[in-house]
Coordinates of N, CA and C in Angstrom, one line a residue:
M1 N 117.0 90.6 94.2 CA 116.9 90.6 92.8 C 118.0 91.5 92.2
T2 N 118.6 91.1 91.2 CA 119.6 91.9 90.5 C 119.0 93.0 89.7
P3 N 119.3 94.2 89.8 CA 118.7 95.3 89.0 C 119.0 95.0 87.5
V4 N 118.0 95.4 86.7 CA 118.1 95.3 85.2 C 118.6 96.7 84.7
V5 N 119.8 96.6 84.0 CA 120.4 97.8 83.5 C 120.5 97.7 82.0
I6 N 119.8 98.6 81.3 CA 119.8 98.6 79.8 C 120.5 99.8 79.3
Y7 N 121.5 99.6 78.5 CA 122.3 100.7 77.9 C 121.7 101.0 76.5
P8 N 121.8 102.3 76.1 CA 121.3 102.6 74.8 C 122.1 101.9 73.7
S9 N 121.4 101.6 72.6 CA 122.0 101.0 71.4 C 123.0 102.0 70.8
R10 N 124.3 101.7 70.8 CA 125.3 102.6 70.2 C 125.1 102.7 68.7
L11 N 124.7 101.7 68.1 CA 124.4 101.7 66.6 C 123.3 102.7 66.3
R12 N 122.2 102.6 67.1 CA 121.0 103.4 66.8 C 121.3 104.9 67.2
V13 N 122.1 105.1 68.2 CA 122.5 106.5 68.6 C 123.4 107.0 67.6
S14 N 124.3 106.2 67.0 CA 125.2 106.7 66.0 C 124.4 107.1 64.7
L15 N 123.4 106.2 64.4 CA 122.6 106.5 63.2 C 121.8 107.8 63.4
L16 N 121.3 108.0 64.6 CA 120.6 109.2 65.0 C 121.5 110.5 64.8
L17 N 122.8 110.3 65.3 CA 123.7 111.4 65.1 C 124.0 111.7 63.6
V18 N 124.2 110.7 62.8 CA 124.5 110.9 61.4 C 123.2 111.5 60.7
G19 N 122.1 111.0 61.0 CA 120.8 111.6 60.5 C 120.7 113.1 60.9
S20 N 120.9 113.4 62.1 CA 120.7 114.8 62.6 C 121.8 115.7 61.9
V21 N 123.0 115.2 61.7 CA 124.0 116.0 61.0 C 123.5 116.3 59.5
L22 N 123.0 115.3 58.9 CA 122.5 115.5 57.5 C 121.3 116.5 57.5
F23 N 120.4 116.4 58.4 CA 119.3 117.4 58.5 C 119.8 118.8 58.8
V24 N 120.8 118.9 59.6 CA 121.4 120.2 59.9 C 122.0 120.8 58.6
A25 N 122.8 119.9 57.9 CA 123.4 120.3 56.7 C 122.3 120.7 55.7
G26 N 121.2 120.0 55.6 CA 120.1 120.4 54.7 C 119.5 121.7 55.1
G27 N 119.4 122.0 56.4 CA 118.9 123.3 56.9 C 119.8 124.4 56.5
I28 N 121.1 124.2 56.6 CA 122.1 125.2 56.2 C 122.0 125.4 54.6
W29 N 121.8 124.3 53.9 CA 121.7 124.4 52.5 C 120.5 125.3 52.1
L30 N 119.4 125.1 52.8 CA 118.1 125.9 52.6 C 118.4 127.3 52.8
L31 N 119.2 127.7 53.9 CA 119.4 129.1 54.2 C 120.3 129.7 53.1
R32 N 121.2 128.9 52.6 CA 122.2 129.5 51.6 C 121.6 129.5 50.2
H33 N 120.6 128.6 49.9 CA 120.0 128.6 48.6 C 118.5 128.7 48.8
P34 N 118.0 129.9 49.0 CA 116.5 130.1 49.2 C 115.7 129.6 48.0
I35 N 114.5 129.2 48.4 CA 113.6 128.7 47.3 C 113.0 129.9 46.6
P36 N 113.3 130.0 45.3 CA 112.8 131.2 44.6 C 111.3 131.3 44.7
G37 N 110.8 132.5 45.1 CA 109.4 132.8 45.2 C 108.8 132.5 46.6
D38 N 109.6 131.7 47.4 CA 109.1 131.4 48.7 C 110.3 131.4 49.7
E39 N 111.0 132.5 49.7 CA 112.2 132.6 50.5 C 111.9 132.4 52.0
F40 N 110.8 133.0 52.4 CA 110.5 132.9 53.8 C 110.3 131.4 54.3
M41 N 109.6 130.6 53.5 CA 109.4 129.2 53.9 C 110.7 128.5 53.9
G42 N 111.6 128.7 53.0 CA 112.9 128.1 53.0 C 113.7 128.6 54.2
W43 N 113.6 129.8 54.5 CA 114.3 130.4 55.7 C 113.8 129.7 57.0
L44 N 112.5 129.6 57.1 CA 111.8 129.0 58.3 C 112.2 127.5 58.4
S45 N 112.1 126.8 57.3 CA 112.4 125.4 57.2 C 113.9 125.2 57.6
G46 N 114.7 126.0 57.0 CA 116.2 125.9 57.3 C 116.5 126.0 58.8
W47 N 116.0 127.1 59.4 CA 116.2 127.3 60.8 C 115.6 126.3 61.7
A48 N 114.4 125.8 61.3 CA 113.7 124.8 62.1 C 114.5 123.5 62.1
S49 N 115.0 123.2 60.9 CA 115.8 122.0 60.8 C 117.1 122.1 61.6
I50 N 117.8 123.2 61.5 CA 119.0 123.4 62.2 C 118.8 123.3 63.7
V51 N 117.8 124.0 64.2 CA 117.6 124.1 65.7 C 117.1 122.7 66.2
F52 N 116.1 122.1 65.6 CA 115.6 120.8 66.1 C 116.6 119.7 65.9
F53 N 117.2 119.5 64.7 CA 118.1 118.4 64.5 C 119.5 118.7 65.1
G54 N 119.8 120.0 65.4 CA 121.0 120.3 66.1 C 120.9 119.8 67.5
A55 N 119.7 120.0 68.1 CA 119.4 119.6 69.5 C 119.5 118.0 69.6
V56 N 118.9 117.4 68.6 CA 118.9 115.9 68.5 C 120.3 115.4 68.4
G57 N 121.1 116.1 67.5 CA 122.5 115.7 67.4 C 123.3 115.9 68.6
L58 N 123.1 117.0 69.4 CA 123.8 117.2 70.6 C 123.4 116.1 71.6
F59 N 122.1 115.8 71.7 CA 121.7 114.7 72.6 C 122.4 113.4 72.2
A60 N 122.4 113.0 70.9 CA 123.0 111.8 70.4 C 124.5 111.8 70.7
L61 N 125.2 112.9 70.5 CA 126.6 113.0 70.8 C 126.9 112.7 72.3
G62 N 126.0 113.4 73.1 CA 126.1 113.2 74.6 C 125.9 111.7 75.0
R63 N 125.0 111.1 74.3 CA 124.7 109.6 74.6 C 125.9 108.8 74.2
L64 N 126.6 109.1 73.1 CA 127.7 108.3 72.7 C 128.9 108.5 73.6
V65 N 129.1 109.7 74.1 CA 130.2 110.0 75.0 C 130.0 109.4 76.4
S66 N 128.8 109.6 76.9 CA 128.4 109.1 78.2 C 128.0 107.7 78.1
R67 N 128.3 106.9 79.1 CA 127.9 105.5 79.1 C 126.8 105.3 80.2
K68 N 126.0 106.3 80.4 CA 124.9 106.2 81.4 C 123.8 105.3 80.8
P69 N 123.3 104.4 81.7 CA 122.2 103.5 81.2 C 121.0 104.3 80.7
A70 N 120.3 103.7 79.8 CA 119.1 104.3 79.3 C 118.0 104.0 80.3
I71 N 118.0 102.8 80.9 CA 116.9 102.5 81.9 C 117.6 101.6 82.9
T72 N 117.2 101.8 84.2 CA 117.6 100.9 85.3 C 116.3 100.6 86.0
I73 N 116.1 99.3 86.2 CA 114.9 98.8 86.9 C 115.3 98.0 88.1
D74 N 114.9 98.4 89.3 CA 115.2 97.7 90.5 C 114.1 97.7 91.5
L75 N 114.3 97.3 92.7 CA 113.2 97.2 93.7 C 112.7 98.5 94.1
T76 N 113.5 99.6 93.9 CA 113.0 100.9 94.3 C 112.2 101.7 93.2
G77 N 112.4 101.3 91.9 CA 111.7 101.9 90.9 C 112.4 101.9 89.5
I78 N 112.1 102.8 88.7 CA 112.7 102.9 87.4 C 113.5 104.2 87.3
T79 N 114.7 104.1 86.7 CA 115.4 105.3 86.4 C 115.5 105.4 84.9
D80 N 114.8 106.5 84.4 CA 114.6 106.7 82.9 C 115.6 107.7 82.4
N81 N 116.5 107.3 81.6 CA 117.5 108.2 80.9 C 117.5 107.9 79.4
A82 N 116.4 107.4 78.9 CA 116.4 106.9 77.5 C 116.2 107.9 76.4
S83 N 115.7 109.1 76.8 CA 115.5 110.1 75.7 C 115.8 111.5 76.2
G84 N 115.6 112.5 75.4 CA 115.8 113.9 75.8 C 114.8 114.4 76.7
L85 N 113.7 113.6 76.9 CA 112.6 114.0 77.8 C 112.5 113.0 79.0
S86 N 113.7 112.5 79.3 CA 113.8 111.5 80.4 C 113.3 112.1 81.7
A87 N 112.7 111.2 82.5 CA 112.1 111.6 83.8 C 113.1 111.4 85.0
G88 N 114.2 110.7 84.8 CA 115.1 110.4 85.9 C 114.5 109.3 86.7
F89 N 114.7 109.3 88.1 CA 114.2 108.3 88.9 C 112.7 108.4 89.2
I90 N 112.0 107.3 89.1 CA 110.5 107.2 89.3 C 110.3 106.1 90.3
P91 N 110.0 106.3 91.6 CA 109.7 105.3 92.5 C 108.4 104.5 92.2
W92 N 108.4 103.2 92.6 CA 107.2 102.4 92.3 C 106.0 103.0 92.9
S93 N 106.1 103.7 94.0 CA 104.9 104.3 94.6 C 104.2 105.4 93.7
D94 N 105.0 105.9 92.7 CA 104.5 106.9 91.8 C 103.9 106.3 90.5
I95 N 104.2 105.0 90.3 CA 103.8 104.4 89.0 C 102.5 103.6 89.2
T96 N 101.5 103.9 88.4 CA 100.2 103.2 88.4 C 100.1 102.2 87.4
D97 N 100.8 102.3 86.2 CA 100.7 101.4 85.1 C 101.8 101.7 84.1
A98 N 102.1 100.7 83.3 CA 103.0 100.9 82.2 C 102.4 100.0 81.0
Q99 N 102.4 100.6 79.8 CA 101.9 100.0 78.6 C 102.7 100.3 77.4
I100 N 102.7 99.5 76.4 CA 103.3 99.7 75.2 C 102.3 100.4 74.3
V101 N 102.6 101.6 73.7 CA 101.8 102.3 72.9 C 102.4 102.6 71.5
K102 N 101.6 102.8 70.5 CA 102.1 103.0 69.2 C 101.6 104.3 68.7
F103 N 102.5 105.2 68.2 CA 102.1 106.5 67.6 C 102.8 106.7 66.4
Q104 N 102.2 106.8 65.3 CA 102.8 107.1 63.9 C 103.9 106.1 63.7
Q105 N 103.6 104.8 63.7 CA 104.5 103.7 63.4 C 105.7 103.6 64.4
Q106 N 105.7 104.4 65.5 CA 106.7 104.3 66.5 C 106.1 103.7 67.8
K107 N 106.9 102.8 68.4 CA 106.5 102.2 69.7 C 107.2 102.9 70.9
F108 N 106.4 103.1 71.9 CA 106.9 103.7 73.1 C 106.4 102.9 74.3
L109 N 107.1 103.0 75.4 CA 106.6 102.4 76.7 C 106.1 103.6 77.5
G110 N 104.8 103.6 77.6 CA 104.2 104.7 78.4 C 104.1 104.4 79.8
V111 N 104.5 105.3 80.7 CA 104.4 105.0 82.2 C 103.4 106.0 82.8
S112 N 102.3 105.4 83.4 CA 101.3 106.2 84.0 C 101.8 106.5 85.4
L113 N 101.6 107.8 85.8 CA 102.0 108.3 87.1 C 100.9 108.7 88.0
R114 N 101.0 108.5 89.3 CA 100.0 108.9 90.2 C 99.9 110.4 90.3
N115 N 101.1 111.1 90.1 CA 101.2 112.5 90.2 C 102.0 113.1 89.0
P116 N 101.5 113.1 87.8 CA 102.2 113.6 86.7 C 102.6 115.0 86.8
K117 N 101.8 115.8 87.5 CA 102.1 117.3 87.6 C 103.4 117.5 88.4
D118 N 103.7 116.6 89.3 CA 105.0 116.7 90.0 C 106.2 116.6 89.1
Y119 N 106.1 115.7 88.1 CA 107.2 115.4 87.2 C 107.2 116.6 86.2
L120 N 106.1 117.1 85.8 CA 106.1 118.2 84.9 C 106.7 119.5 85.6
A121 N 106.4 119.6 86.9 CA 106.9 120.8 87.6 C 108.5 120.7 87.7
K122 N 109.0 119.5 87.8 CA 110.5 119.4 87.9 C 111.2 119.7 86.6
A123 N 110.5 119.7 85.4 CA 111.1 119.8 84.1 C 111.3 121.3 83.8
S124 N 112.2 121.6 82.9 CA 112.4 122.9 82.4 C 111.2 123.3 81.6
P125 N 110.9 124.6 81.4 CA 109.7 125.0 80.7 C 109.6 124.4 79.3
F126 N 110.7 124.3 78.5 CA 110.7 123.7 77.2 C 110.4 122.2 77.3
K127 N 111.1 121.5 78.2 CA 110.9 120.1 78.4 C 109.4 119.8 78.8
R128 N 108.9 120.7 79.7 CA 107.5 120.5 80.2 C 106.5 120.7 79.0
M129 N 106.8 121.6 78.1 CA 105.9 121.8 77.0 C 105.9 120.5 76.1
L130 N 107.1 120.0 75.9 CA 107.2 118.8 75.1 C 106.5 117.6 75.7
M131 N 106.7 117.5 77.1 CA 106.1 116.3 77.8 C 104.6 116.4 77.8
K132 N 104.1 117.7 77.9 CA 102.6 117.9 77.8 C 102.1 117.5 76.4
A133 N 102.9 117.9 75.4 CA 102.5 117.5 74.0 C 102.5 116.0 73.8
N134 N 103.5 115.3 74.4 CA 103.5 113.9 74.3 C 102.3 113.3 75.0
S135 N 102.0 113.8 76.2 CA 100.9 113.3 77.0 C 99.6 113.5 76.2
S136 N 99.4 114.6 75.5 CA 98.1 114.8 74.7 C 98.1 113.9 73.5
L137 N 99.3 113.5 73.0 CA 99.3 112.6 71.8 C 99.1 111.1 72.1
V138 N 99.8 110.7 73.2 CA 99.8 109.2 73.5 C 99.3 108.9 74.8
G139 N 98.9 109.9 75.6 CA 98.3 109.6 76.9 C 99.2 109.5 78.1
Y140 N 100.5 109.6 77.9 CA 101.5 109.4 79.0 C 102.5 110.6 79.0
V141 N 102.8 111.0 80.2 CA 103.8 112.1 80.4 C 105.2 111.5 80.2
I142 N 105.4 110.2 80.7 CA 106.6 109.5 80.6 C 106.5 108.5 79.4
N143 N 107.3 108.7 78.4 CA 107.4 107.8 77.2 C 108.8 107.4 77.0
I144 N 109.0 106.1 76.9 CA 110.4 105.6 76.6 C 110.3 105.1 75.2
P145 N 111.1 105.7 74.3 CA 111.0 105.3 72.9 C 111.7 104.0 72.6
R146 N 111.1 103.1 71.8 CA 111.7 101.8 71.4 C 113.1 102.0 70.7
I147 N 113.2 103.1 69.9 CA 114.4 103.3 69.2 C 115.6 103.6 70.0
A148 N 115.4 104.0 71.3 CA 116.5 104.2 72.2 C 117.1 103.0 72.8
L149 N 116.4 101.9 72.7 CA 116.8 100.7 73.4 C 117.2 99.5 72.5
P150 N 118.2 98.7 72.9 CA 118.6 97.6 72.1 C 117.8 96.3 72.4
V151 N 116.7 96.4 73.2 CA 115.9 95.3 73.5 C 114.4 95.6 73.2
A152 N 113.6 94.6 73.1 CA 112.2 94.8 72.8 C 111.5 95.5 74.0
L153 N 110.5 96.3 73.7 CA 109.7 97.0 74.8 C 109.0 95.9 75.6
E154 N 108.6 94.8 75.0 CA 107.9 93.8 75.7 C 108.8 93.2 76.8
E155 N 110.1 93.1 76.5 CA 111.0 92.6 77.5 C 111.2 93.6 78.7
V156 N 111.2 94.9 78.3 CA 111.3 95.9 79.4 C 110.1 95.9 80.2
L157 N 108.9 95.8 79.6 CA 107.7 95.8 80.3 C 107.6 94.6 81.2
A158 N 108.1 93.4 80.8 CA 108.1 92.2 81.7 C 109.0 92.5 82.9
H159 N 110.1 93.1 82.7 CA 111.0 93.4 83.9 C 110.3 94.4 84.8
I160 N 109.6 95.4 84.3 CA 108.9 96.3 85.1 C 107.8 95.6 85.9
E161 N 107.1 94.8 85.3 CA 106.0 94.1 86.0 C 106.6 93.2 87.1
R162 N 107.7 92.5 86.8 CA 108.3 91.6 87.8 C 108.9 92.4 89.0
F163 N 109.6 93.4 88.7 CA 110.1 94.2 89.8 C 109.1 95.0 90.6
R164 N 108.1 95.4 89.9 CA 107.0 96.2 90.6 C 106.2 95.2 91.5
Q165 N 106.0 94.0 91.0 CA 105.3 93.0 91.9 C 106.2 92.6 93.1
A166 N 107.5 92.4 92.8 CA 108.4 92.1 93.9 C 108.5 93.2 95.0
A167 N 108.5 94.5 94.5 CA 108.5 95.6 95.4 C 107.2 95.7 96.2
T168 N 106.1 95.3 95.6 CA 104.8 95.3 96.3 C 104.7 94.2 97.3
D169 N 105.3 93.1 97.0 CA 105.3 91.9 97.9 C 106.3 92.0 99.0
A170 N 107.4 92.9 98.8 CA 108.5 93.0 99.8 C 107.9 93.4 101.2
P171 N 108.4 92.9 102.3 CA 108.0 93.3 103.6 C 108.4 94.7 103.9
R172 N 107.5 95.5 104.5 CA 107.8 96.9 104.9 C 108.6 96.9 106.2
M173 N 109.5 97.9 106.3 CA 110.2 98.0 107.5 C 109.7 99.2 108.3

């Protein structure tokens, strides 16, 4: 079977970069023009916007420069590089299920793991914290966002099911 390789949508990543630059600019504007009577909230909002959307912008810029696939699906497993919280390579033996989930009008492909703590342990402390937050919100440690892909999540899920079944049916050596 030929591996399925899905690259990120350059248009969506470009829009993400433009949006993050606008939010960083808005954060800078809040710092330079404090809200009269509530300077602390303006300061806090400004810095939060700069830090968060600055990180998003750096991620988007990196995705535009790098032509690394967002997802690769083959007989060995899934390689997830679709978001800033990507898990990397996940062998089929670690995957128990995959489902499309919706959270606040956003669709994700949630991947259930046999040993989620192993994947959390490999992540940096900040990434681990965000992955745990995602897990508590949508029920999955690994979440592949629809917005990162140029194809429907239903299509990705169908590829996952096909390859997972083929890997299960393959003779062991």
